[in-house]
mmCIF file of C-alpha atoms in Angstrom:
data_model
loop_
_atom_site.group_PDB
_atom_site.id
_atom_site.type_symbol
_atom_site.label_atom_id
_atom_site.label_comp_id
_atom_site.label_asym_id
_atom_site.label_seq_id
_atom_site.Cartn_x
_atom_site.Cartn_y
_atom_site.Cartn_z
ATOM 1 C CA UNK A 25 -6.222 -29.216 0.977
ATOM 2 C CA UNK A 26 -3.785 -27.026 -0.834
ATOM 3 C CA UNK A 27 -0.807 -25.178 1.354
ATOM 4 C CA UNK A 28 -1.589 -20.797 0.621
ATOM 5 C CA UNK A 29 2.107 -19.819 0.538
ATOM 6 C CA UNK A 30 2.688 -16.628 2.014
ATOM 7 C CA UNK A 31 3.982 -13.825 -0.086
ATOM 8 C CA UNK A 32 3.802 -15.649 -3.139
ATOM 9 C CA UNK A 33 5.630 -13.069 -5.346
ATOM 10 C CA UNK A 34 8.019 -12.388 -3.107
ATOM 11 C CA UNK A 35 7.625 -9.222 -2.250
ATOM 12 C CA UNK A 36 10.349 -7.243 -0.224
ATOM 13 C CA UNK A 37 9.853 -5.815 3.285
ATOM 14 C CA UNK A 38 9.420 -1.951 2.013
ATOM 15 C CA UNK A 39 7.460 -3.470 -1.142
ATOM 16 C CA UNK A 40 4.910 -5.631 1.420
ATOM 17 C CA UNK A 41 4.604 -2.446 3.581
ATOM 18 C CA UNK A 42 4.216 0.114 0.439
ATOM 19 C CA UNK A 43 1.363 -2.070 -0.547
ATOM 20 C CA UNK A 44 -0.860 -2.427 2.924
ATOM 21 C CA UNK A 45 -0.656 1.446 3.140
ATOM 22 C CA UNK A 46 -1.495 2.215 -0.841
ATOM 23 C CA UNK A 47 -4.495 -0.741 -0.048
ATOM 24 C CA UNK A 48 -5.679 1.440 3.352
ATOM 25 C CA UNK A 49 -5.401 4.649 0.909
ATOM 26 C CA UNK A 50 -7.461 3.769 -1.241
ATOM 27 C CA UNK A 51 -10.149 2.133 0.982
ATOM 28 C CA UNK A 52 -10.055 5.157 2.601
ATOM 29 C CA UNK A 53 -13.240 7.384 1.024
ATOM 30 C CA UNK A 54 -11.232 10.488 1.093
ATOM 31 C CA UNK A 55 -7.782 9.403 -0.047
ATOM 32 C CA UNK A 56 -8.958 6.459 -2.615
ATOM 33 C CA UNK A 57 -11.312 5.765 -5.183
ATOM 34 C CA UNK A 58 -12.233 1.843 -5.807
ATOM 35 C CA UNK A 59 -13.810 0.818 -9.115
ATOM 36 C CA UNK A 60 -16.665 -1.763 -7.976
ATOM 37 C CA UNK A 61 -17.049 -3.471 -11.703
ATOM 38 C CA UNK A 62 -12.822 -3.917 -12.225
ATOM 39 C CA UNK A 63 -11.891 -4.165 -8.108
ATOM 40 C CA UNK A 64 -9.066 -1.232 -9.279
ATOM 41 C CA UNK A 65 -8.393 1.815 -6.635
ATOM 42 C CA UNK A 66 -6.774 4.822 -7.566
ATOM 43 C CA UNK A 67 -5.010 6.414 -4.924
ATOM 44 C CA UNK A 68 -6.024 10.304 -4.612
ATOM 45 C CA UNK A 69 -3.528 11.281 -2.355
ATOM 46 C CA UNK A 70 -0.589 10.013 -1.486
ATOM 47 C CA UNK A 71 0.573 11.165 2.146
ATOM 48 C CA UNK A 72 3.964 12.830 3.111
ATOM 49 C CA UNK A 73 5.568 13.017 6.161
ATOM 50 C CA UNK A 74 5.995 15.638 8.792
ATOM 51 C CA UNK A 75 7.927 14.776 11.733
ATOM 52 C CA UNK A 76 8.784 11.057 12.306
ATOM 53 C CA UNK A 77 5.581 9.931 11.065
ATOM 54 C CA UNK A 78 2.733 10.033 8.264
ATOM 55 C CA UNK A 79 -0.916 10.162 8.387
ATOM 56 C CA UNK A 80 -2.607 7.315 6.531
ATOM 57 C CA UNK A 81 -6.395 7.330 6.258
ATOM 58 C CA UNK A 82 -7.119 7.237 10.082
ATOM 59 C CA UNK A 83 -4.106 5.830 10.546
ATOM 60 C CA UNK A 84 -0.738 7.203 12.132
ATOM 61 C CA UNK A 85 2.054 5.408 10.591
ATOM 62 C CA UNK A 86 6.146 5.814 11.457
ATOM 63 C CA UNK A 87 7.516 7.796 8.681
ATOM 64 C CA UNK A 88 10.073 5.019 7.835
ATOM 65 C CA UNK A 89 7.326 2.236 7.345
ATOM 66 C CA UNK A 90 5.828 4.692 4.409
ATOM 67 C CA UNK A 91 9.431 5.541 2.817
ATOM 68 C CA UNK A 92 8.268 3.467 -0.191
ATOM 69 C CA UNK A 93 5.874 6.030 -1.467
ATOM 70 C CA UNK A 94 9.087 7.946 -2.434
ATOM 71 C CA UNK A 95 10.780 5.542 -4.127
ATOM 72 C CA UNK A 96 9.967 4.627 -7.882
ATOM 73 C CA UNK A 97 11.856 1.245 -7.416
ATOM 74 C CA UNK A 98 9.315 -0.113 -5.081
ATOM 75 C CA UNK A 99 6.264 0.891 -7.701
ATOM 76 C CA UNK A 100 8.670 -0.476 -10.387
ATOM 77 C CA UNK A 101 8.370 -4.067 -8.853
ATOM 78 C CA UNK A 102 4.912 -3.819 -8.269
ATOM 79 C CA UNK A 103 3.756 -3.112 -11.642
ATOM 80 C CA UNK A 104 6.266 -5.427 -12.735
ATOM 81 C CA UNK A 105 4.062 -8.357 -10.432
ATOM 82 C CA UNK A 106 0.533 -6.476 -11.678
ATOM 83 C CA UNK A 107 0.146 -5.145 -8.287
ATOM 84 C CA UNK A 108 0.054 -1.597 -9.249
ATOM 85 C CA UNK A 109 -0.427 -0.085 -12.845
ATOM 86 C CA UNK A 110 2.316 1.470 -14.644
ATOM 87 C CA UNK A 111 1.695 5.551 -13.988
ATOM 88 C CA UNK A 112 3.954 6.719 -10.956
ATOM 89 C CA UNK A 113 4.373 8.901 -10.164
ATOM 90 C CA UNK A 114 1.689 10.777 -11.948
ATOM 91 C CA UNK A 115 -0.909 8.168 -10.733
ATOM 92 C CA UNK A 116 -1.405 5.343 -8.782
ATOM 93 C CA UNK A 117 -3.948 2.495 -9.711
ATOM 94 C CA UNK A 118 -3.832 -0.934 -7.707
ATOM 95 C CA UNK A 119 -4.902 -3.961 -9.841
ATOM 96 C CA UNK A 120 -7.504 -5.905 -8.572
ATOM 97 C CA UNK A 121 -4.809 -8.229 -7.612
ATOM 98 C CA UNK A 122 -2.784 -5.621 -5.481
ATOM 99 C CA UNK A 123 -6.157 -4.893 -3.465
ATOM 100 C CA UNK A 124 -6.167 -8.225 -2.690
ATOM 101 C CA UNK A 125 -2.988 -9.374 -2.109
ATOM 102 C CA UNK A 126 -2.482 -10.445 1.484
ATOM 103 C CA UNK A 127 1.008 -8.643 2.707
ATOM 104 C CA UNK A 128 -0.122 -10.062 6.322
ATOM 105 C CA UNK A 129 0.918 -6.598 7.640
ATOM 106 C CA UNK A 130 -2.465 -5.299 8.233
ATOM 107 C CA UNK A 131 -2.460 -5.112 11.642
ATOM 108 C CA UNK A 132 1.001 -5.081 12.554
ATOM 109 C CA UNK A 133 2.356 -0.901 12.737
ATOM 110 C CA UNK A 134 -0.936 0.636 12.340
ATOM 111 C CA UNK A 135 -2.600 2.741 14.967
ATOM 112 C CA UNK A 136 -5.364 5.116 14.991
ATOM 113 C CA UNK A 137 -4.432 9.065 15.235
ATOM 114 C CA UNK A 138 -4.877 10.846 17.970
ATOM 115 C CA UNK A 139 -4.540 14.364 16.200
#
């Protein structure tokens, strides 16, 4: 039985959390658009915040957690790892490998909006 490492690539904290909300974008059917044949999403919107938090799919998320989508370094290093395809900030594009990458963040600052 082979050991899964976690994080293989070593992704940073505001890389891993960058990447869970640009994978719920672009499963989301209004902010994302996944090709089925190459397993590629482009990201149609990228959210913004207002207030002390951003609105991510159905999701509310603390502004700070989504501080990455602002900052070109964090999509440097993942297109450098072939998470994300070279394009920001003009366009997004996960790699079939970034949709699937497991940041094991998920579930853990995510909550449904209430407005």
């Amino acid at each position: 039985m082979a050991f899964v490492r976690k994080n293989p690539l070593k992704l940073n904290k505001l890389q891993l959390r960058t990447l869970v909300l640009a994978q719920v974008i672009a499963k989301d059917p209004n902010s994302g658009k996944i090709d089925e044949a190459s397993g590629e999403a482009t990201l149609l919107r990228v959210p913004h915040a207002h207030g002390d938090h951003v609105h991510v799919g159905k999701f509310t998320v603390a502004a700070r957690d989504a501080s990455g989508f602002e900052n070109p370094a964090v999509w440097v290093a993942l297109t450098r790892k072939g998470l994300v395809k070279e394009g920001y900030p003009g366009s997004i594009v996960l790699t079939k490998e970034g949709m699937e990458y497991d940041t094991g963040l998920g579930d853990h600052f995510l909550e449904e909006s209430d407005h």
